Amino acid sequence: MILYNTLGQKKMEFKTHTPGKVNMYTCGPTVYHYAHIGNLRTYIMEDVLDKFLRYEGYDVNRVMNITDVGHLASDADTGEDKMLKGAKREKKTVLEIADFYTKAFFEDAAKLNIRTPDVVMPATRCIPEFINMVTVLLEKGYAYEAGGNVYFDTSKLDKYYVFGNQTEEDLAVGVRDSVEEDEFKRNKTDFVLWFTKSKFDDQELKWESPWGLGYPGWHIECSAISIKHGGEYLDLHCGGVDNAFPHHTNEIAQSEAFLGHEWCPHWFHVLHLLDSTGKMSKSKGEFLTVSLLESKGYDPLVYRMFCLQSHYRKPLTFTFESLDNAVVAYNKLVARIAALDTEGEADADAAKEYQQKFKDALGNDLNTSLGLTCLYDVLKAPVSDATKLMLIEDFEKVLSLGLLEAAEKIRAEKNEGVSDDEAAEIEALIAERQKARAEKDWATADRIRDELKARNIVLEDTPQGIKWKKA
Ligand SMILES: [Zn+2]
């Protein structure tokens, strides 16, 4: 597989330390609030990557942390702990908040057909590992104690800015929320490994350590959890592009200083989801969550399709108009699949050519939109319906759009006495009407509604989209 690597900033062949086996790490959510759909874009694209590696025959061990302590309001170690902020907001304890939003995260992930990683590890369950790592870093001279905290000394490294594209301006963004410089830092880029002193003394969760009662920094969590469950040699590390600096840069610094050798050669970053005002965030505008999409009548899997229509390395702009277009595309696709004849034998030999095209698409830097094109090519292909269904099932191992389930639902709900041809025609008309509505072409939408009415077809709006039945 050819995959872009932020380390080196170019596309390169993805290689693993052990043939056939991938140790993959994903930065997990900070569970102080619902994930917004911008956060979830990253998890969707990582899920496609995970599943494609499995499709290619790799044995994948994927590890993800849950940040339930230590992630401060600014990624650069300043401000209040996000978890504590969440607890105050909802007048609950930090652990109650962590439980609630961890559950909410996995519920959203399930609705988006995101597979749960093989290992999911809350930071609060790995405190001895963090303390061990900080102890070793102090012994090796990569860390120092000052003002009650333990810091990583970035001046001890030959190269700190490993991704090569950081400028002073990026650095300023990384520390933008910092009201004042931390006077105990020896270098501007040093970061906290263990806190015992912070301006926010009401931290709820604290643990005994050689440096006093305190709590871990955010960056150390990912390094220690990854090494504990993914081993000393990681093959692939994933995350949102905003984590590249300072979070991933700091993870590499402390992991390699701790291990004494290179840690992870391949870094996969997903670009931002934008709204009309710029990068989506929890603090501004309408807070877009999976539940909000559902309340507006959208199937979460349509949002997954919307994400797959674009390349992960391009920023993606979200509007409800573009989501409406994805609804039309999704419904059309499902209608065409529902119209396929489920009887008959699949031809595995005839399928190979299409499987190869699909592998070529995803294997070229995870080109998901070309992967979707492969689905359309299958529907047009001169092969039997059974072969088409077999191929769709095969591609769905990676795309996970719920297409066969949705098509099955249509088949099951199809009225007695309506022929397959007529049903496909009705589905196509409904899709056309949806598109017209999305384009605000009310005349066409009304004309199609009248035509359906004349054929005794009644439309119903449901959370799964438009359903129809004979009156
Ligand atoms: Zn991380």
Coordinates of C-alpha atoms and ligand atoms in Angstrom, one line a residue:
M1 CA 0.0 0.0 0.0
I2 CA 1.2 3.5 -0.8
L3 CA 0.3 5.9 2.0
Y4 CA 1.3 9.5 2.6
N5 CA 3.6 9.9 5.6
T6 CA 3.6 13.1 7.5
L7 CA 7.1 12.1 8.7
G8 CA 9.0 12.9 5.5
Q9 CA 5.9 14.6 4.0
K10 CA 5.5 12.3 1.0
K11 CA 3.7 9.3 -0.3
M12 CA 5.6 6.1 0.4
E13 CA 5.2 2.4 0.6
F14 CA 3.7 1.4 3.9
K15 CA 6.0 -1.1 5.6
T16 CA 5.7 -3.0 8.8
H17 CA 8.3 -4.2 11.3
T18 CA 6.9 -7.8 11.2
P19 CA 5.7 -9.0 7.8
G20 CA 1.9 -9.3 7.8
K21 CA 1.4 -7.7 11.1
V22 CA 0.4 -4.0 11.8
N23 CA 0.7 -2.3 15.2
M24 CA -1.5 0.7 14.8
Y25 CA -2.2 3.5 17.4
T26 CA -5.1 6.0 17.3
C27 CA -5.3 9.0 19.6
G28 CA -8.7 8.6 21.3
P29 CA -11.2 11.1 22.4
T30 CA -11.0 13.4 25.4
V31 CA -14.3 12.4 27.0
Y32 CA -15.6 15.7 28.4
H33 CA -18.3 16.3 25.8
Y34 CA -19.9 14.8 22.7
A35 CA -17.7 14.3 19.7
H36 CA -18.6 16.7 16.9
I37 CA -18.7 15.4 13.3
G38 CA -15.4 17.0 12.6
N39 CA -13.7 14.8 15.2
L40 CA -15.6 11.9 13.8
R41 CA -14.3 12.5 10.3
T42 CA -10.9 11.5 11.6
Y43 CA -12.3 8.3 13.2
I44 CA -14.2 7.4 10.0
M45 CA -11.1 7.7 7.8
E46 CA -8.9 5.8 10.3
D47 CA -11.6 3.1 10.3
V48 CA -11.4 2.8 6.5
L49 CA -7.6 2.6 6.8
D50 CA -7.8 -0.1 9.5
K51 CA -10.3 -2.1 7.5
F52 CA -8.4 -1.8 4.2
L53 CA -5.2 -3.1 5.9
R54 CA -7.3 -6.1 7.1
Y55 CA -8.8 -6.5 3.6
E56 CA -5.2 -6.7 2.3
G57 CA -4.6 -9.6 4.7
Y58 CA -2.7 -7.8 7.5
D59 CA -3.2 -8.9 11.1
V60 CA -4.0 -5.5 12.7
N61 CA -3.6 -4.8 16.4
R62 CA -5.2 -1.4 16.9
V63 CA -4.9 0.5 20.2
M64 CA -6.7 3.6 21.3
N65 CA -6.6 5.6 24.5
I66 CA -9.4 7.4 26.2
T67 CA -8.3 10.7 27.7
D68 CA -10.1 11.0 31.0
V69 CA -7.4 13.1 32.7
G70 CA -4.6 15.5 31.9
H71 CA -5.8 17.2 28.7
L72 CA -5.8 20.9 29.5
A73 CA -7.9 23.5 27.7
S74 CA -4.8 24.4 25.6
D75 CA -2.8 21.6 24.0
A76 CA 0.3 23.5 25.3
D77 CA -0.2 22.5 28.9
T78 CA -2.1 25.6 30.1
G79 CA -5.6 26.3 31.3
E80 CA -8.0 24.1 33.1
D81 CA -8.3 20.3 32.7
K82 CA -11.0 19.7 30.1
M83 CA -12.5 16.9 32.1
L84 CA -12.9 19.1 35.2
K85 CA -14.5 21.8 33.0
G86 CA -17.0 19.2 31.8
A87 CA -17.7 18.0 35.3
K88 CA -18.4 21.6 36.5
R89 CA -20.5 22.3 33.5
E90 CA -22.8 19.4 34.3
K91 CA -22.4 19.4 38.1
K92 CA -21.1 15.8 38.0
T93 CA -17.9 14.1 39.0
V94 CA -15.1 13.7 36.5
L95 CA -15.6 9.9 36.5
E96 CA -19.3 10.3 35.8
I97 CA -18.5 12.6 32.9
A98 CA -15.9 10.2 31.6
D99 CA -18.3 7.2 31.8
F100 CA -21.1 9.1 30.1
Y101 CA -19.1 10.6 27.2
T102 CA -17.1 7.4 26.6
K103 CA -20.4 5.6 26.1
A104 CA -21.7 8.4 23.9
F105 CA -18.5 8.2 21.8
F106 CA -18.9 4.5 21.1
E107 CA -22.6 4.9 20.4
D108 CA -21.8 7.5 17.8
A109 CA -19.0 5.3 16.4
A110 CA -21.4 2.3 16.1
K111 CA -23.9 4.4 14.2
L112 CA -21.1 5.3 11.8
N113 CA -20.1 1.7 11.4
I114 CA -16.7 2.4 13.1
R115 CA -15.1 -0.7 14.4
T116 CA -14.0 -0.6 18.1
P117 CA -10.2 -0.8 18.3
D118 CA -8.8 -4.1 19.6
V119 CA -7.6 -2.3 22.8
V120 CA -9.3 0.7 24.3
M121 CA -7.5 2.0 27.3
P122 CA -8.6 4.9 29.6
A123 CA -5.6 6.9 30.8
T124 CA -6.7 6.7 34.5
R125 CA -6.0 2.9 34.3
C126 CA -2.3 3.3 33.3
I127 CA -0.9 5.6 36.0
P128 CA 1.9 3.2 37.0
E129 CA 3.1 3.1 33.4
F130 CA 3.1 6.9 33.2
I131 CA 5.1 7.2 36.4
N132 CA 7.6 4.6 35.2
M133 CA 8.1 6.4 31.9
V134 CA 8.6 9.8 33.6
T135 CA 11.1 8.1 36.1
V136 CA 13.1 6.7 33.2
L137 CA 13.1 10.0 31.3
L138 CA 14.4 11.8 34.5
E139 CA 17.1 9.1 34.9
K140 CA 18.2 9.5 31.3
G141 CA 18.5 13.2 31.7
Y142 CA 15.6 14.0 29.3
A143 CA 13.4 15.5 32.0
Y144 CA 13.7 17.9 34.9
E145 CA 11.7 19.0 37.9
A146 CA 10.8 22.6 38.3
G147 CA 8.1 24.5 40.3
G148 CA 6.5 21.2 41.4
N149 CA 6.0 19.8 37.8
V150 CA 8.2 17.4 35.8
Y151 CA 9.0 18.8 32.3
F152 CA 10.5 17.2 29.2
D153 CA 13.6 19.0 28.1
T154 CA 13.3 19.5 24.3
S155 CA 16.8 21.0 24.1
K156 CA 18.2 17.5 24.7
L157 CA 17.0 16.3 21.3
D158 CA 18.9 16.6 18.0
K159 CA 15.6 17.3 16.3
Y160 CA 12.4 18.3 17.9
Y161 CA 10.3 19.5 14.9
V162 CA 10.2 16.0 13.4
F163 CA 7.3 16.7 10.9
G164 CA 9.5 19.4 9.4
N165 CA 6.7 21.8 8.6
Q166 CA 6.3 23.7 11.8
T167 CA 7.1 27.4 11.9
E168 CA 7.2 29.9 14.7
E169 CA 3.6 30.7 13.6
D170 CA 2.5 27.0 14.2
L171 CA 4.2 27.2 17.5
A172 CA 2.3 30.3 18.4
V173 CA -1.0 28.5 17.5
G174 CA 0.1 25.6 19.8
V175 CA 0.4 27.9 22.7
R176 CA -2.2 30.5 21.7
D177 CA -4.4 29.9 24.8
S178 CA -1.5 30.4 27.2
V179 CA -2.1 33.6 29.1
E180 CA 1.4 33.8 30.5
E181 CA 4.6 31.9 29.8
D182 CA 5.3 29.1 32.2
E183 CA 8.4 30.6 34.1
F184 CA 9.6 27.1 35.0
K185 CA 10.1 25.9 31.5
R186 CA 13.8 25.9 30.4
N187 CA 12.8 26.1 26.7
K188 CA 9.7 27.4 25.1
T189 CA 8.9 24.0 23.6
D190 CA 9.3 22.0 26.8
F191 CA 6.1 20.3 28.0
V192 CA 4.8 18.8 31.2
L193 CA 5.1 15.1 31.9
W194 CA 3.6 15.2 35.4
F195 CA 1.8 18.0 37.2
T196 CA 1.7 18.5 40.9
K197 CA 1.2 22.3 40.7
S198 CA -1.2 24.1 38.5
K199 CA -3.2 27.2 38.8
F200 CA -6.2 24.9 39.1
D201 CA -5.7 23.3 42.4
D202 CA -9.1 21.8 42.5
Q203 CA -8.1 18.9 40.2
E204 CA -10.4 16.0 41.2
L205 CA -8.2 13.0 40.3
K206 CA -4.7 12.9 41.7
W207 CA -2.3 10.1 42.3
E208 CA 0.8 9.6 44.5
S209 CA 4.1 9.8 42.6
P210 CA 7.8 10.3 43.4
W211 CA 7.2 14.0 42.7
G212 CA 4.2 14.4 44.9
L213 CA 0.4 14.1 44.6
G214 CA -0.4 14.9 41.0
Y215 CA -1.6 13.8 37.6
P216 CA -0.1 13.0 34.2
G217 CA 0.3 15.3 31.2
W218 CA -1.8 14.5 28.1
H219 CA 1.1 13.6 25.8
I220 CA 2.6 11.0 28.0
E221 CA -0.7 9.0 28.0
C222 CA -0.4 8.1 24.3
S223 CA 3.2 7.2 24.5
A224 CA 2.9 4.9 27.5
I225 CA -0.4 3.3 26.4
S226 CA 0.9 2.7 22.9
I227 CA 4.2 1.1 24.1
K228 CA 2.3 -1.0 26.7
H229 CA -0.3 -2.4 24.2
G230 CA 1.4 -2.0 20.8
G231 CA 5.0 -2.7 21.7
E232 CA 8.3 -0.8 21.3
Y233 CA 8.0 -0.7 17.6
L234 CA 4.8 0.9 16.3
D235 CA 4.0 0.6 12.6
L236 CA 1.4 3.3 12.1
H237 CA 0.2 6.2 14.2
C238 CA -3.1 8.0 13.4
G239 CA -4.8 11.2 14.4
G240 CA -6.3 14.5 13.3
V241 CA -3.9 16.9 11.7
D242 CA -4.3 19.4 14.6
N243 CA -2.6 16.7 16.8
A244 CA 0.6 16.7 14.7
F245 CA 1.9 19.6 16.7
P246 CA 2.4 19.8 19.6
H247 CA 0.8 16.4 20.7
H248 CA 2.4 14.0 18.2
T249 CA 5.7 15.9 18.1
N250 CA 5.8 15.5 21.9
E251 CA 4.8 11.8 21.8
I252 CA 7.7 11.1 19.5
A253 CA 10.2 13.1 21.6
Q254 CA 9.4 11.3 24.8
S255 CA 8.8 7.8 23.3
E256 CA 12.2 7.8 21.5
A257 CA 14.0 9.3 24.5
F258 CA 12.5 6.6 26.7
L259 CA 13.1 3.6 24.3
G260 CA 16.5 4.7 22.9
H261 CA 15.5 3.9 19.4
E262 CA 13.1 5.0 16.6
W263 CA 9.5 4.4 17.6
C264 CA 7.0 4.8 14.7
P265 CA 8.0 5.3 11.1
H266 CA 4.6 6.1 9.6
W267 CA 2.2 8.9 10.6
F268 CA -1.3 9.3 9.1
H269 CA -3.1 12.6 9.6
V270 CA -6.7 13.4 8.6
L271 CA -7.4 17.0 7.6
H272 CA -10.0 19.2 9.2
L273 CA -13.7 19.4 8.6
L274 CA -14.7 23.0 8.0
D275 CA -17.9 24.8 8.3
S276 CA -18.8 28.1 6.7
T277 CA -16.8 30.0 9.3
G278 CA -13.7 27.8 9.2
K279 CA -12.5 24.8 11.3
M280 CA -15.3 23.1 13.2
S281 CA -15.0 23.3 17.0
K282 CA -17.1 22.7 20.0
S283 CA -16.9 26.2 21.2
K284 CA -18.5 28.1 18.3
G285 CA -21.7 28.1 16.3
E286 CA -24.1 25.1 16.0
F287 CA -22.5 22.1 17.8
L288 CA -22.8 19.4 15.1
T289 CA -23.1 15.9 16.5
V290 CA -24.4 12.6 15.2
S291 CA -27.5 13.1 17.4
L292 CA -28.2 16.5 15.8
L293 CA -27.9 14.9 12.3
E294 CA -30.3 12.2 13.3
S295 CA -32.8 14.7 14.8
K296 CA -32.8 16.4 11.4
G297 CA -33.7 13.1 9.7
Y298 CA -30.2 12.1 8.4
D299 CA -28.9 8.6 8.5
P300 CA -25.4 8.8 10.1
L301 CA -24.2 6.4 7.4
V302 CA -24.9 9.2 4.9
Y303 CA -22.4 11.3 6.8
R304 CA -19.9 8.4 6.5
M305 CA -20.5 8.4 2.7
F306 CA -20.1 12.2 2.6
C307 CA -16.7 11.8 4.2
L308 CA -15.7 9.0 1.9
Q309 CA -16.5 11.1 -1.2
S310 CA -13.4 13.3 -0.3
H311 CA -9.8 12.5 0.2
Y312 CA -8.6 12.5 3.8
R313 CA -5.7 14.8 3.1
K314 CA -8.0 17.6 1.9
P315 CA -9.9 19.9 4.2
L316 CA -13.6 19.1 3.8
T317 CA -16.3 21.7 4.0
F318 CA -19.6 20.7 5.6
T319 CA -22.9 22.2 4.6
F320 CA -26.4 20.7 4.9
E321 CA -26.8 21.2 1.1
S322 CA -23.8 19.0 0.5
L323 CA -25.1 16.5 3.0
D324 CA -28.4 16.5 1.1
N325 CA -26.5 15.7 -2.1
A326 CA -24.9 12.7 -0.3
V327 CA -28.5 11.6 0.8
V328 CA -29.5 11.6 -2.9
A329 CA -26.4 9.7 -3.9
Y330 CA -26.8 7.2 -1.1
N331 CA -30.5 6.5 -1.8
K332 CA -29.9 6.1 -5.5
L333 CA -27.1 3.6 -4.8
V334 CA -29.3 1.6 -2.3
A335 CA -32.2 1.6 -4.8
R336 CA -30.0 0.2 -7.5
I337 CA -28.7 -2.5 -5.2
A338 CA -32.2 -3.3 -4.0
A339 CA -33.2 -3.8 -7.7
L340 CA -30.5 -6.5 -8.2
D341 CA -31.7 -10.1 -8.5
T342 CA -30.6 -11.9 -5.4
E343 CA -30.9 -15.4 -7.0
G344 CA -28.2 -17.1 -9.0
E345 CA -24.5 -17.9 -8.7
A346 CA -21.7 -15.4 -8.3
D347 CA -18.7 -15.7 -10.7
A348 CA -15.6 -15.3 -8.6
D349 CA -13.3 -15.2 -11.6
A350 CA -15.2 -12.4 -13.2
A351 CA -15.1 -10.5 -9.9
K352 CA -11.3 -10.4 -9.7
E353 CA -10.8 -7.6 -12.1
Y354 CA -13.1 -5.3 -10.1
Q355 CA -11.5 -6.4 -6.8
Q356 CA -8.1 -5.4 -8.2
K357 CA -9.4 -2.0 -9.2
F358 CA -10.8 -1.5 -5.7
K359 CA -7.5 -2.5 -4.1
D360 CA -5.6 -0.1 -6.5
A361 CA -7.9 2.7 -5.5
L362 CA -7.6 2.3 -1.7
G363 CA -4.0 1.2 -2.0
N364 CA -3.1 4.5 -3.5
D365 CA -3.1 6.7 -0.4
L366 CA -6.6 5.6 0.6
N367 CA -8.4 7.1 -2.4
T368 CA -11.9 6.5 -1.0
S369 CA -13.8 8.5 -3.6
L370 CA -12.3 6.3 -6.3
G371 CA -13.2 3.3 -4.1
L372 CA -16.9 4.5 -4.3
T373 CA -16.5 4.9 -8.1
C374 CA -15.6 1.2 -8.1
L375 CA -19.0 0.5 -6.6
Y376 CA -20.7 2.3 -9.4
D377 CA -18.5 0.5 -11.9
V378 CA -19.7 -2.8 -10.5
L379 CA -23.3 -1.8 -10.9
K380 CA -22.7 -1.1 -14.6
A381 CA -20.5 -4.1 -15.1
P382 CA -21.3 -6.9 -17.6
V383 CA -21.5 -9.5 -14.8
S384 CA -24.4 -11.3 -13.2
D385 CA -26.4 -9.6 -10.4
A386 CA -25.2 -12.3 -8.0
T387 CA -21.6 -11.3 -8.9
K388 CA -22.4 -7.7 -8.3
L389 CA -23.9 -8.4 -4.9
M390 CA -20.8 -10.5 -4.0
L391 CA -18.5 -7.6 -5.0
I392 CA -20.6 -5.0 -3.1
E393 CA -20.4 -7.2 0.0
D394 CA -16.7 -7.5 -0.5
F395 CA -16.1 -3.7 -0.8
E396 CA -18.4 -3.1 2.1
K397 CA -15.8 -4.8 4.4
V398 CA -13.9 -1.6 4.0
L399 CA -16.5 1.1 3.1
S400 CA -19.0 0.0 5.7
L401 CA -21.9 2.1 4.4
G402 CA -24.6 -0.4 5.3
L403 CA -25.7 -0.6 1.7
L404 CA -26.8 -4.3 1.7
E405 CA -28.7 -3.9 4.9
A406 CA -30.5 -0.8 3.5
A407 CA -31.2 -2.5 0.2
E408 CA -32.6 -5.5 2.1
K409 CA -34.9 -3.2 4.1
I410 CA -36.3 -1.9 0.8
R411 CA -36.8 -5.4 -0.5
A412 CA -38.6 -6.4 2.7
E413 CA -40.8 -3.4 2.7
K414 CA -41.7 -3.7 -1.0
N415 CA -45.4 -4.0 -1.5
E416 CA -46.9 -7.2 -2.8
G417 CA -47.9 -6.9 -6.4
V418 CA -45.2 -4.3 -7.2
S419 CA -42.7 -5.6 -9.8
D420 CA -39.0 -5.2 -9.3
D421 CA -38.9 -2.9 -12.4
E422 CA -41.7 -0.7 -11.0
A423 CA -40.0 -0.5 -7.6
A424 CA -36.7 0.6 -9.1
E425 CA -38.6 3.2 -11.1
I426 CA -40.3 4.5 -8.0
E427 CA -37.0 4.6 -6.1
A428 CA -35.4 6.5 -8.9
L429 CA -38.2 9.1 -8.9
I430 CA -37.9 9.5 -5.2
A431 CA -34.2 10.1 -5.5
E432 CA -34.8 12.6 -8.3
R433 CA -37.3 14.4 -6.2
Q434 CA -34.8 14.5 -3.2
K435 CA -32.2 16.0 -5.5
A436 CA -34.7 18.6 -6.9
R437 CA -35.5 19.5 -3.3
A438 CA -31.8 19.8 -2.4
E439 CA -31.4 22.1 -5.4
K440 CA -34.6 24.1 -4.4
D441 CA -36.1 23.1 -7.7
W442 CA -39.6 23.0 -6.2
A443 CA -41.4 22.8 -9.6
T444 CA -39.7 19.5 -10.4
A445 CA -40.1 18.2 -6.9
D446 CA -43.9 18.9 -7.0
R447 CA -44.2 17.4 -10.5
I448 CA -42.6 14.2 -9.2
R449 CA -44.8 14.1 -6.1
D450 CA -47.9 14.5 -8.3
E451 CA -46.7 11.7 -10.6
L452 CA -46.2 9.4 -7.6
K453 CA -49.6 10.3 -6.2
A454 CA -51.1 9.4 -9.6
R455 CA -49.5 6.0 -9.2
N456 CA -51.0 5.6 -5.7
I457 CA -47.6 5.9 -4.0
V458 CA -47.5 7.6 -0.6
L459 CA -44.2 9.0 0.7
E460 CA -43.2 9.0 4.3
D461 CA -40.3 10.8 6.0
T462 CA -38.5 8.5 8.4
P463 CA -35.2 8.8 10.3
Q464 CA -33.9 6.3 7.7
G465 CA -34.9 8.5 4.8
I466 CA -37.9 8.6 2.6
K467 CA -40.1 5.4 2.5
W468 CA -42.9 4.7 0.1
K469 CA -45.9 2.4 0.0
K470 CA -48.9 1.8 -2.2
A471 CA -51.9 3.7 -0.9
Ligands
ZN1 ZN -2.4 10.9 21.3

